[in-house]
PDB file of C-alpha atoms in Angstrom:
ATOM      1  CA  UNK F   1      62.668  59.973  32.301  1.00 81.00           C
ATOM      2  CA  UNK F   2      65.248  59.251  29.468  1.00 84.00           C
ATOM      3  CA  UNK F   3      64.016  60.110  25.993  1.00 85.00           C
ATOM      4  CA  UNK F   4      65.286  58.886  22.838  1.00 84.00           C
ATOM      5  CA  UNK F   5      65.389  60.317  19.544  1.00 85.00           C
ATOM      6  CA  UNK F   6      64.982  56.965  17.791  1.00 87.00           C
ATOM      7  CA  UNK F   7      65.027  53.107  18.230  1.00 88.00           C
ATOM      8  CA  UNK F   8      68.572  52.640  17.185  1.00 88.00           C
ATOM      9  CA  UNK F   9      69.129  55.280  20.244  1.00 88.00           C
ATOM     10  CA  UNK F  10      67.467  53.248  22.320  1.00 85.00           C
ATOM     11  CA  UNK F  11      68.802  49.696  21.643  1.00 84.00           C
ATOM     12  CA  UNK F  12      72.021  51.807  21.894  1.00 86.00           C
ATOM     13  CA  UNK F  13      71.728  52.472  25.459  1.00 86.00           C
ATOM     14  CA  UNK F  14      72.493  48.885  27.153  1.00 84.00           C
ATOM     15  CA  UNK F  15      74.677  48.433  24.345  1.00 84.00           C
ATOM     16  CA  UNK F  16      72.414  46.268  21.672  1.00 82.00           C
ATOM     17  CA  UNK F  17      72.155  46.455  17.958  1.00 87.00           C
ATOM     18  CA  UNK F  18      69.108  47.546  16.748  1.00 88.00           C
ATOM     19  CA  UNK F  19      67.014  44.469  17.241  1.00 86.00           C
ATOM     20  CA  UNK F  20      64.438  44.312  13.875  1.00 91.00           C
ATOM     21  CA  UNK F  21      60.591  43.992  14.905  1.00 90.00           C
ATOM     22  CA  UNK F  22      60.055  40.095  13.375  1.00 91.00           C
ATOM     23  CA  UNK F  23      62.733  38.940  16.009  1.00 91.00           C
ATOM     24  CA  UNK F  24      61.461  40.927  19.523  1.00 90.00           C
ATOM     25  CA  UNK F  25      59.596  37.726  20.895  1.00 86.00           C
ATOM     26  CA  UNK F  26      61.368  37.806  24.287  1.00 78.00           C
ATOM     27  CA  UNK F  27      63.443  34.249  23.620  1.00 80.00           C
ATOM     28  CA  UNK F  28      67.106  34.652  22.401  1.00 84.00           C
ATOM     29  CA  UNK F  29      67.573  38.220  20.632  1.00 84.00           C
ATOM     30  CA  UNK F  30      69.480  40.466  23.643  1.00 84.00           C
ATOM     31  CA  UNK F  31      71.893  37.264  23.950  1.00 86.00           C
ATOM     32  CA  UNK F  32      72.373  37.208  20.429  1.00 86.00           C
ATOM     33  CA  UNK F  33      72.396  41.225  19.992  1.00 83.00           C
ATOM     34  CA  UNK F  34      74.868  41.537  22.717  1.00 81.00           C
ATOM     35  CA  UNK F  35      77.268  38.927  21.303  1.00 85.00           C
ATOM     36  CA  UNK F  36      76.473  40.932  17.900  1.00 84.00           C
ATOM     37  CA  UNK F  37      75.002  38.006  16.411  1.00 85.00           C
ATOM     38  CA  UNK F  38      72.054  38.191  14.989  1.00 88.00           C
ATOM     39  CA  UNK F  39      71.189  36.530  11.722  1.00 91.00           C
ATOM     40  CA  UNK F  40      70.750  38.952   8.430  1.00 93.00           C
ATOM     41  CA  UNK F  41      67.158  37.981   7.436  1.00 97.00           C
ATOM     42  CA  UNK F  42      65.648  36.943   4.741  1.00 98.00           C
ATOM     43  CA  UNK F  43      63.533  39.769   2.286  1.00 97.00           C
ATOM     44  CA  UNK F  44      61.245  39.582  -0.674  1.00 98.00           C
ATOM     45  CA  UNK F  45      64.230  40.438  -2.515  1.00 97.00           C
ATOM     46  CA  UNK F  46      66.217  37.411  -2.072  1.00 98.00           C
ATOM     47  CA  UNK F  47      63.485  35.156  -3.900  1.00 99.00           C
ATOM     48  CA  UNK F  48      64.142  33.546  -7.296  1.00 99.00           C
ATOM     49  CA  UNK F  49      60.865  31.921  -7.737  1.00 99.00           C
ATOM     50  CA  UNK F  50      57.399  30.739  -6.621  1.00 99.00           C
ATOM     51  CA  UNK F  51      56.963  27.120  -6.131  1.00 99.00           C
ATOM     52  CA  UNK F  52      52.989  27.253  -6.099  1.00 99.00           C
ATOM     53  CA  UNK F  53      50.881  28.384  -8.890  1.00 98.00           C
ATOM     54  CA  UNK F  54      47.765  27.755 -10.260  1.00 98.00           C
ATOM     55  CA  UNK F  55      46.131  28.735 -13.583  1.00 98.00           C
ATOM     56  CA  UNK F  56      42.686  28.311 -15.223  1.00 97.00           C
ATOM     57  CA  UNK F  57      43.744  24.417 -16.195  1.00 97.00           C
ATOM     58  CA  UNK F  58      42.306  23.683 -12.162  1.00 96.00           C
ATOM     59  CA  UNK F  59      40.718  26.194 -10.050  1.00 94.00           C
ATOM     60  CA  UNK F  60      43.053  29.332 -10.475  1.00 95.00           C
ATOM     61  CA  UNK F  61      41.834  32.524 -12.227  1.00 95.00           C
ATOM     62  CA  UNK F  62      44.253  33.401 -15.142  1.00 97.00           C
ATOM     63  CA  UNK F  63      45.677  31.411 -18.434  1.00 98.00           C
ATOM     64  CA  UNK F  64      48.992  30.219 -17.672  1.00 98.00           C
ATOM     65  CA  UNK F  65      50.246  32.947 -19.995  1.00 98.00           C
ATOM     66  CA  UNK F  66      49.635  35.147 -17.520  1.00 98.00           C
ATOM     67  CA  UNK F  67      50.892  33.390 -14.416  1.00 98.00           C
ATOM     68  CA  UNK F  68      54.310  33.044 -16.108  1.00 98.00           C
ATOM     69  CA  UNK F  69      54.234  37.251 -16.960  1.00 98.00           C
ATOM     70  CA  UNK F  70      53.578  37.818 -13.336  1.00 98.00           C
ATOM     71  CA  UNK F  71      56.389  35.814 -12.198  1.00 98.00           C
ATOM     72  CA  UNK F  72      58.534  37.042 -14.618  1.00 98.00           C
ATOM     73  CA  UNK F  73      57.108  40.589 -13.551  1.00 97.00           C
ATOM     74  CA  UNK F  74      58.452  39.662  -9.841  1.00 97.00           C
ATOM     75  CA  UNK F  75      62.047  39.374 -11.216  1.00 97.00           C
ATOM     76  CA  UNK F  76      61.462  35.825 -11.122  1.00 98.00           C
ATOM     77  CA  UNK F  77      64.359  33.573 -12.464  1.00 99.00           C
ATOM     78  CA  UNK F  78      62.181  30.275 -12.095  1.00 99.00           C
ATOM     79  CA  UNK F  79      58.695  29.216 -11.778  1.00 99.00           C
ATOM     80  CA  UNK F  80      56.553  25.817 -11.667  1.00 99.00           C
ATOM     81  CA  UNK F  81      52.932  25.494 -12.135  1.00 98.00           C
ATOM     82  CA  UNK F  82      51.142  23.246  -9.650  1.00 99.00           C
ATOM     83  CA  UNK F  83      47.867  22.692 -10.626  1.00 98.00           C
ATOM     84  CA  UNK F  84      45.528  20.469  -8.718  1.00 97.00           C
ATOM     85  CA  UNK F  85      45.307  16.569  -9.316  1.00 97.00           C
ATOM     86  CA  UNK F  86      42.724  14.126 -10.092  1.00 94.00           C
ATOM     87  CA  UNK F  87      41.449  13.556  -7.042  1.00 91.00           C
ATOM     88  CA  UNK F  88      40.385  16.810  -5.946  1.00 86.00           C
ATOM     89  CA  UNK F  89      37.095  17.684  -8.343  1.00 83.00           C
ATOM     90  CA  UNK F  90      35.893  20.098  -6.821  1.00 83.00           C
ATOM     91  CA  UNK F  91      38.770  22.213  -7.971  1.00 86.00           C
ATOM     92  CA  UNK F  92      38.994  20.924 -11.247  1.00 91.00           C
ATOM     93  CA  UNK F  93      41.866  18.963 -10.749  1.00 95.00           C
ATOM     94  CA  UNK F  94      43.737  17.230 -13.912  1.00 97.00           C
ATOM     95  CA  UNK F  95      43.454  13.846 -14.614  1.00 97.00           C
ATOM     96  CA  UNK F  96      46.539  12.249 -16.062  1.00 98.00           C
ATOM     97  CA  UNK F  97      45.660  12.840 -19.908  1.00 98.00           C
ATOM     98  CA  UNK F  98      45.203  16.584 -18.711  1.00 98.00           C
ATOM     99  CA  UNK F  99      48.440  16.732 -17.038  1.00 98.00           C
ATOM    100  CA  UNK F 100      50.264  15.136 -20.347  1.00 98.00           C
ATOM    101  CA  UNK F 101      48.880  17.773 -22.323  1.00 98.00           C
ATOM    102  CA  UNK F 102      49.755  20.201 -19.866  1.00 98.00           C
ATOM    103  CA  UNK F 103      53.287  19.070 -19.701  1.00 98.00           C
ATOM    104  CA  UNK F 104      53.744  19.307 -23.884  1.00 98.00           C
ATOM    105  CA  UNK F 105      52.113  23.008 -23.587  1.00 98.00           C
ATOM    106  CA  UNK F 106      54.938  24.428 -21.093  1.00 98.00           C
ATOM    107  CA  UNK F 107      57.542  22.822 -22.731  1.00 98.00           C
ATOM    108  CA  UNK F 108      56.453  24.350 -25.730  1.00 97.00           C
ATOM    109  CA  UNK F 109      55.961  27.675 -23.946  1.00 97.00           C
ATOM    110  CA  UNK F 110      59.309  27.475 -22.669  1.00 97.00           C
ATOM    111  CA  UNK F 111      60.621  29.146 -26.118  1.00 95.00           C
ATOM    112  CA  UNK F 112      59.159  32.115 -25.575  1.00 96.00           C
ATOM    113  CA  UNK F 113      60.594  32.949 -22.431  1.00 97.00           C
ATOM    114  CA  UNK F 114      63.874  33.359 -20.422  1.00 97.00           C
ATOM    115  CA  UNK F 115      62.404  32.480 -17.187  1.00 98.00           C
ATOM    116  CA  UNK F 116      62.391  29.062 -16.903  1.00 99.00           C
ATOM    117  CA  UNK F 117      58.830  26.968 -16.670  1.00 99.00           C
ATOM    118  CA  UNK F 118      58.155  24.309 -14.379  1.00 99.00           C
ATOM    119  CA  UNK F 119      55.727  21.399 -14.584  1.00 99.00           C
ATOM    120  CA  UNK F 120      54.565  20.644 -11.299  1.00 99.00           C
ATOM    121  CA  UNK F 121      51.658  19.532  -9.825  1.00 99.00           C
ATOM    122  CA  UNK F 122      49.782  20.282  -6.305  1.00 98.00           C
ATOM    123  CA  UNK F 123      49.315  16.404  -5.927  1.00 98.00           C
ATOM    124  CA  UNK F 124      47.112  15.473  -3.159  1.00 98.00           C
ATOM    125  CA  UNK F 125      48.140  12.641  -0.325  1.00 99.00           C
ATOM    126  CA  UNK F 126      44.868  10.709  -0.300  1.00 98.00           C
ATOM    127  CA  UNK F 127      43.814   9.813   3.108  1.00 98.00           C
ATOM    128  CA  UNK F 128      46.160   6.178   3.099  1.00 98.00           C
ATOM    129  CA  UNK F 129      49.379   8.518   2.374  1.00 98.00           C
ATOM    130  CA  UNK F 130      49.895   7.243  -1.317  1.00 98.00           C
ATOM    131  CA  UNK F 131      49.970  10.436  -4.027  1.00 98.00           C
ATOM    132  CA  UNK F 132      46.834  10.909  -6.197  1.00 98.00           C
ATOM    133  CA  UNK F 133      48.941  10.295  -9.564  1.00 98.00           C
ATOM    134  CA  UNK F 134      51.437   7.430  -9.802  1.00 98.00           C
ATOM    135  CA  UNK F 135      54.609   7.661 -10.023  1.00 99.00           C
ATOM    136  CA  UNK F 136      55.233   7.095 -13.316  1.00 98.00           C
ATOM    137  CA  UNK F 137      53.415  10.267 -13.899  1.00 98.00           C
ATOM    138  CA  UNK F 138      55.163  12.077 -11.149  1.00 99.00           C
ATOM    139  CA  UNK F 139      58.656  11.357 -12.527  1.00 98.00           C
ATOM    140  CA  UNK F 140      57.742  13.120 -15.300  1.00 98.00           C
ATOM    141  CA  UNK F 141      57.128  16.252 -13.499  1.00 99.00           C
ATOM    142  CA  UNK F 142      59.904  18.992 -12.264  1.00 99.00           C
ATOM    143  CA  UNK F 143      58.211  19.569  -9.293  1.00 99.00           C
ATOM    144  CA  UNK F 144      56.086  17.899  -6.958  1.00 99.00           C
ATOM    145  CA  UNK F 145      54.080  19.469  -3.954  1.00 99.00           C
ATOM    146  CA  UNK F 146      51.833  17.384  -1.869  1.00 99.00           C
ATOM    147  CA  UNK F 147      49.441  18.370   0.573  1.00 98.00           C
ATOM    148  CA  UNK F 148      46.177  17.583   2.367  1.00 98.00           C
ATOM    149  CA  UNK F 149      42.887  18.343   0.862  1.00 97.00           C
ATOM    150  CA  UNK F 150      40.660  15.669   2.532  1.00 96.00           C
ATOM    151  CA  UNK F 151      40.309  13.363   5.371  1.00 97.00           C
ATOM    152  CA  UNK F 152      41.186  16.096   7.882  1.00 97.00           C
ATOM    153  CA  UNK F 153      39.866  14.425  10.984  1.00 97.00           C
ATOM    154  CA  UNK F 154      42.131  11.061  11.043  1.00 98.00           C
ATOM    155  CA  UNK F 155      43.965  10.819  14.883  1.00 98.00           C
ATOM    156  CA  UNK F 156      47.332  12.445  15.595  1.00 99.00           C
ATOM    157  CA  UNK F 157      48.668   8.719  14.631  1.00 99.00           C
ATOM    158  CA  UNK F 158      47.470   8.051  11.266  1.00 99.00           C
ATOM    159  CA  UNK F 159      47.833  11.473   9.752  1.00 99.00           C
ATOM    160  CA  UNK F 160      51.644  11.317  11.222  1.00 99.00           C
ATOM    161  CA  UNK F 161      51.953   8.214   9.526  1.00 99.00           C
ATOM    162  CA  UNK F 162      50.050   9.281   6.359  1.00 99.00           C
ATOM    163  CA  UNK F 163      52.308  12.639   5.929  1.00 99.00           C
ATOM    164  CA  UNK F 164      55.570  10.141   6.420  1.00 99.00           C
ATOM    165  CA  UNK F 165      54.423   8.202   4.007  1.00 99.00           C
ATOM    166  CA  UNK F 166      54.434  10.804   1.461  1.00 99.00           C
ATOM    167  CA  UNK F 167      57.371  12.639   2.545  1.00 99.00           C
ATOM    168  CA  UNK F 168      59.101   8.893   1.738  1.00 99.00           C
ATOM    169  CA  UNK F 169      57.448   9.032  -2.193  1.00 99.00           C
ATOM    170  CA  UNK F 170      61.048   9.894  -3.973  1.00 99.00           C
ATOM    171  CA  UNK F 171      59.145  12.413  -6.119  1.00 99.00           C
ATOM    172  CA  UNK F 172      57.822  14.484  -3.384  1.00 99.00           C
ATOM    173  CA  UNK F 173      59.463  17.633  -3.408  1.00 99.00           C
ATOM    174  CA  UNK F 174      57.502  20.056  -0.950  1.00 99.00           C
ATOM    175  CA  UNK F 175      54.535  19.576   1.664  1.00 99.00           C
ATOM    176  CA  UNK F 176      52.279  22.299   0.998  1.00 99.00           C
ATOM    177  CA  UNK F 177      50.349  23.936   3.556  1.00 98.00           C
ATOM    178  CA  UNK F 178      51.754  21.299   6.193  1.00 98.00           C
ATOM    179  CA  UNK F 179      48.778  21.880   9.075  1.00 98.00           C
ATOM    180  CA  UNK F 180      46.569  22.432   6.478  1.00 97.00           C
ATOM    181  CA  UNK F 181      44.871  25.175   8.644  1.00 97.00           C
ATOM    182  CA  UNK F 182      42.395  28.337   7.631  1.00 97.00           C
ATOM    183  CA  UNK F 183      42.886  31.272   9.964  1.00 97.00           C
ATOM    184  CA  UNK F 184      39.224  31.778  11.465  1.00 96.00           C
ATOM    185  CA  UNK F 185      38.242  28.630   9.502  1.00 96.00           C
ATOM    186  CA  UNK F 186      39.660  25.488  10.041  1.00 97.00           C
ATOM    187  CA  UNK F 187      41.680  24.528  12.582  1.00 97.00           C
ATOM    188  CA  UNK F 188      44.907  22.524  12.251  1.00 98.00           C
ATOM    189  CA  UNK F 189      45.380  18.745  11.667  1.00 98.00           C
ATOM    190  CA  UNK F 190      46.945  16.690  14.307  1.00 98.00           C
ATOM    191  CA  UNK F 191      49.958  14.894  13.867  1.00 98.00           C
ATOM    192  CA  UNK F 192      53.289  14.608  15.658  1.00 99.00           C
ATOM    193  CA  UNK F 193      54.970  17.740  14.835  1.00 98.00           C
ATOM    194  CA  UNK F 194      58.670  16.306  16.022  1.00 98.00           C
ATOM    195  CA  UNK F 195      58.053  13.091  14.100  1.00 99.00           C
ATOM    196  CA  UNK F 196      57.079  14.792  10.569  1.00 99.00           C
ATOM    197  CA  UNK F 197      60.123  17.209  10.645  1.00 99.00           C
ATOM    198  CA  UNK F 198      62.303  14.237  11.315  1.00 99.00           C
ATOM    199  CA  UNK F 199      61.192  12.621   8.357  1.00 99.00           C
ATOM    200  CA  UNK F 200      61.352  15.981   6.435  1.00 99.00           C
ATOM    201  CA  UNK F 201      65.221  15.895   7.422  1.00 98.00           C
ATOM    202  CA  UNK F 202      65.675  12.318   6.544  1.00 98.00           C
ATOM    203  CA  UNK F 203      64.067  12.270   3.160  1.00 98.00           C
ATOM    204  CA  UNK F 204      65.043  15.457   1.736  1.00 98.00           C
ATOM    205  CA  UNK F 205      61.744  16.873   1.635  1.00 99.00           C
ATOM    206  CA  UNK F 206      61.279  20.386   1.615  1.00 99.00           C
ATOM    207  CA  UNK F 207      58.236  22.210   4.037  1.00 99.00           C
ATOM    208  CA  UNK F 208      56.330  25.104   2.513  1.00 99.00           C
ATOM    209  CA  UNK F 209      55.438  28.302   3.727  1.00 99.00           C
ATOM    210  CA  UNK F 210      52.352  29.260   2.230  1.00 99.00           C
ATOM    211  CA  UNK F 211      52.326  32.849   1.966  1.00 98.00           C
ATOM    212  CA  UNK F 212      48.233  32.882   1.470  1.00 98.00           C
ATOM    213  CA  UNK F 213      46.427  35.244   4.079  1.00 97.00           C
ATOM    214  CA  UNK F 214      44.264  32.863   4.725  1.00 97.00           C
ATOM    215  CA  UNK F 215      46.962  30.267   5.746  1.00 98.00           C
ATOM    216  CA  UNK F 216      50.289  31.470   6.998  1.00 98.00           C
ATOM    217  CA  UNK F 217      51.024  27.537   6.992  1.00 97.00           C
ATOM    218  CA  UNK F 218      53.936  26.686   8.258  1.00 98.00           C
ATOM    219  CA  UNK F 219      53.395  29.199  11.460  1.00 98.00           C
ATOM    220  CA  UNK F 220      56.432  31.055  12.526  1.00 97.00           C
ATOM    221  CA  UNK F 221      56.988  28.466  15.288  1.00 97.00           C
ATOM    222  CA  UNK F 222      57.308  25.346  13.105  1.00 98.00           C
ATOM    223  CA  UNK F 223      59.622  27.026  10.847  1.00 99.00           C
ATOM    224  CA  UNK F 224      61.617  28.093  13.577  1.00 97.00           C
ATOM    225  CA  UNK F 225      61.892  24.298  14.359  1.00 98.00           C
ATOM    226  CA  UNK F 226      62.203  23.055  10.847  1.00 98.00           C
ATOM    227  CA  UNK F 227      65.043  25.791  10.273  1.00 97.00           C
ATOM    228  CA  UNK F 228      66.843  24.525  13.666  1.00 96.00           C
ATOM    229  CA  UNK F 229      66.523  20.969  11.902  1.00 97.00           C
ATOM    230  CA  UNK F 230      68.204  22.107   8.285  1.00 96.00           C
ATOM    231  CA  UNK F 231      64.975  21.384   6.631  1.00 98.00           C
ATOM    232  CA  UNK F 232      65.131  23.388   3.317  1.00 98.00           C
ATOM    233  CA  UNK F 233      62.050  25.740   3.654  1.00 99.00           C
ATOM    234  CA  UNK F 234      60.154  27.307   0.723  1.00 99.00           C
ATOM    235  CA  UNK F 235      57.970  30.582   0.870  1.00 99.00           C
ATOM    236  CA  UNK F 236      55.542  30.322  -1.566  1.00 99.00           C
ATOM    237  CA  UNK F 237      52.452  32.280  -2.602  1.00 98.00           C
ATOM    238  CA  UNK F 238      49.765  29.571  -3.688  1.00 98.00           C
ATOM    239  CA  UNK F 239      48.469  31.888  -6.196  1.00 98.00           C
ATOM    240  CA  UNK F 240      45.121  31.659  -7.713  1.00 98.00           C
ATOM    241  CA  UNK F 241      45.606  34.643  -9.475  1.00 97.00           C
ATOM    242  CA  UNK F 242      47.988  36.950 -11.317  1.00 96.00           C
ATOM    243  CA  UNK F 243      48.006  39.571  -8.990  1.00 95.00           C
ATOM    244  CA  UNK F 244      48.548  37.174  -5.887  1.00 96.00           C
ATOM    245  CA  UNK F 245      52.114  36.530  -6.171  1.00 97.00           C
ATOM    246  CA  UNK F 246      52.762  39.910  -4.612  1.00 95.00           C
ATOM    247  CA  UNK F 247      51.265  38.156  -1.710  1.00 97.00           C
ATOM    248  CA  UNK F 248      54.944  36.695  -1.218  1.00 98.00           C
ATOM    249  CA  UNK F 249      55.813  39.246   1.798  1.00 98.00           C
ATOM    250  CA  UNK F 250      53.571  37.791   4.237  1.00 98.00           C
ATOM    251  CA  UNK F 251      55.211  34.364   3.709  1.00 99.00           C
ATOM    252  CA  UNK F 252      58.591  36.297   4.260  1.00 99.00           C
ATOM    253  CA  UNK F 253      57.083  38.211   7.351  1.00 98.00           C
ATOM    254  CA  UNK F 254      56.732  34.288   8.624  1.00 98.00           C
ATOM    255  CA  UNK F 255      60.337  32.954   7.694  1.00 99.00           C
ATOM    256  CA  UNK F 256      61.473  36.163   9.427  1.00 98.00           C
ATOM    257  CA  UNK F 257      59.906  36.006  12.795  1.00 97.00           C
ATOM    258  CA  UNK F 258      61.277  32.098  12.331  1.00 97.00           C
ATOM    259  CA  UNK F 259      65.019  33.739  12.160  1.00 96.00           C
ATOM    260  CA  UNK F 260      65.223  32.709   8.754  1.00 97.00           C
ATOM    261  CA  UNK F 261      68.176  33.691   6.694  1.00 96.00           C
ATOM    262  CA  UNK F 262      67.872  33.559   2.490  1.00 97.00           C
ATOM    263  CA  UNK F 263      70.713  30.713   2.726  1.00 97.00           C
ATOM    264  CA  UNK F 264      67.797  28.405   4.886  1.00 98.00           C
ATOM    265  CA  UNK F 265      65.044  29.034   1.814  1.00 98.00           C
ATOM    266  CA  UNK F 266      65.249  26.843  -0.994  1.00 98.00           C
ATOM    267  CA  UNK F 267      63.772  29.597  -3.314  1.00 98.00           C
ATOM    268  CA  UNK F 268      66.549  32.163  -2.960  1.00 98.00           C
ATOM    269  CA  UNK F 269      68.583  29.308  -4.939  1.00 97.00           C
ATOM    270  CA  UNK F 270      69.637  30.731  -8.130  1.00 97.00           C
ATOM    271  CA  UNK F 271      68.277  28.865 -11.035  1.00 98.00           C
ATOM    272  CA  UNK F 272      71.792  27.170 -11.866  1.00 97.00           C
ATOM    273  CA  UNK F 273      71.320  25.771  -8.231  1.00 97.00           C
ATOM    274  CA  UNK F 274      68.243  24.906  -8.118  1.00 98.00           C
ATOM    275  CA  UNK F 275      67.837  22.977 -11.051  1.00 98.00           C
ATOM    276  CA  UNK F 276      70.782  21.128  -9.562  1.00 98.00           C
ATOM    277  CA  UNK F 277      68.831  20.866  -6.493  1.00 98.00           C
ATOM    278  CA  UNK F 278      65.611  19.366  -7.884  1.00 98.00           C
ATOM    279  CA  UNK F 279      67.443  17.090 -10.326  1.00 98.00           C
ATOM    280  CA  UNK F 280      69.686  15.264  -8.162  1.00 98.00           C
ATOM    281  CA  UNK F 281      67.265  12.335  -6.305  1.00 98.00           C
ATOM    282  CA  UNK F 282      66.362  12.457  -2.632  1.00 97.00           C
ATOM    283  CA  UNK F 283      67.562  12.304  -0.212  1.00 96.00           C
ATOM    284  CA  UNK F 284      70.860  12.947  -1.379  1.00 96.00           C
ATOM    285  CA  UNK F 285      69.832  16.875  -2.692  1.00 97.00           C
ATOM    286  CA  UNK F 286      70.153  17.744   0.594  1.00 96.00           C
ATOM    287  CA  UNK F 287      73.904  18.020  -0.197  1.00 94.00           C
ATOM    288  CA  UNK F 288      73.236  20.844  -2.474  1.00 94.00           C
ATOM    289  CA  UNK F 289      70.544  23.026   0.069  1.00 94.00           C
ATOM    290  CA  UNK F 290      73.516  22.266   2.744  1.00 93.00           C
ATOM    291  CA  UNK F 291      76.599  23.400   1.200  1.00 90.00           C
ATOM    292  CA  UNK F 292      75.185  26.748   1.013  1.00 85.00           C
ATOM    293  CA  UNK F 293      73.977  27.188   4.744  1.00 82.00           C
ATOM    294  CA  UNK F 294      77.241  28.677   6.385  1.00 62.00           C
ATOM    295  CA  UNK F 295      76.624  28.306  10.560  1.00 52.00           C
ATOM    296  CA  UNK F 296      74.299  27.482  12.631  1.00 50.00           C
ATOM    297  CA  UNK F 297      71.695  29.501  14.303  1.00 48.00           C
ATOM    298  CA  UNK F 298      71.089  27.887  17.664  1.00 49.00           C
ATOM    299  CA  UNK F 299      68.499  30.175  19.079  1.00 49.00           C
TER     300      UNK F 299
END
């Protein structure tokens, strides 16, 4: 029997690259290692900011003081805190008065430091697909991620039609935790995978992966699909705490095993970029996550 000294001896042998772990699945990789193709994947070092954070204003841990050290701490260049809404009391979500106050504080904060401070919300969909703050709030906000929190058990019909319908709000900026499942816990919602990711495409909405142990939400399947689609992706960490945000390399372990490159995550946007990114009204931002993906991969 052959022995080899090492894996890159090995791949070596029929003539392949060494193929990294996240991508041996059995579907494309020898075709794409023997053309010498495969992407260069995304790492924890390509990130420029977290998306997801919550502080002691809902049902998070820490003063927002210390949210905005850790993510400054990660090498961050950006930042938006995404506290709960209204709607959602049993996490102490932030009733518009709340939310104005909250928005004066971190523009106030923003003084103090170089990274630069989102307002954002985690706004919920309520079960009819409308957002849990109007719109005249959520224009006032940098960034807006809306997920699921209730109403779980609607048909495969009505929670397609319900996540549409928020994807289509012009302020909507991510779906969080798109399945909205709990690993051992919950199981997924149903809705029409195909039809949601179309409407992600169409509306310039970007899909989250939520880098929380207990979520791993978008799976690596549906970000493979939502990468194949050009749907800007976004690996964020959801944090409840300070110390969470180093959580942000199992949400990279996803967007690898979903052959995700850093130019097909909205996050590894430099700040300059993304600002441009968020400012510029849907769907027409997509212009700006586009420019920068060079290729195609078709696997």
């Amino acid at each position: 029997m052959e022995e080899f000294a090492d894996e890159e001896s090995f791949y070596a042998r029929p003539g392949l690259p060494w193929i990294t772990p996240e991508l041996r699945t059995g579907l494309h990789e020898l075709d794409f290692g023997l053309e010498d193709n495969l992407p260069e994947l995304v790492d924890a070092s390509h990130l420029k900011g977290d998306l997801h954070l919550h502080s002691e204003w809902s049902d998070g841990n820490d003063p927002i003081e210390l949210m905005v050290e850790s993510a400054t701490a990660q090498g961050y260049e950006y930042m938006a805190l995404t506290d709960h809404s209204q709607g959602l009391g049993v996490a102490n979500g932030l009733t518009l008065e709340r939310l104005e106050e909250q928005i004066k504080l971190l523009r106030d904060m923003q003084e103090k430091y170089d990274i630069s401070i989102l307002c954002g919300s985690e706004c919920d969909i309520r079960a009819t697909g409308d957002m849990d703050f109007p719109n005249e709030m959520l224009a006032k906000l940098d960034v807006v991620v809306a997920s699921v929190h209730n109403a779980m058990n609607q048909d495969q019909a009505t929670m397609t039609a319900r996540m549409i319908k928020a994807m289509e709000n012009p302020y909507v900026t991510i779906i969080g935790h798109l399945t909205t499942r709990l690993l051992g816990q919950r199981e997924p919602v149903e809705f029409d995978l195909e039809a949601v990711l179309q409407a992600a495409r169409d509306t310039g909405t970007a899909l989250e992966i939520n880098a929380s142990p207990e979520r791993l939400d978008l799976r690596d399947t549906h970000a493979y699909r939502a990468r194949e689609m050009g749907i800007p992706l976004v690996i964020n960490t959801d944090s409840h705490h300070r110390n969470h945000l180093d959580k942000r390399r199992f949400g990279v372990a996803v967007a690898r095993r979903a052959w995700c490159r850093p130019e097909d995550i909205l996050n590894t946007l430099p700040k300059d970029l993304f600002l441009q990114y968020i400012r510029t009204p849907k769907p027409n931002r997509l212009s700006v996550f586009d420019e920068r993906r060079v290729g195609t991969i078709r696997a």
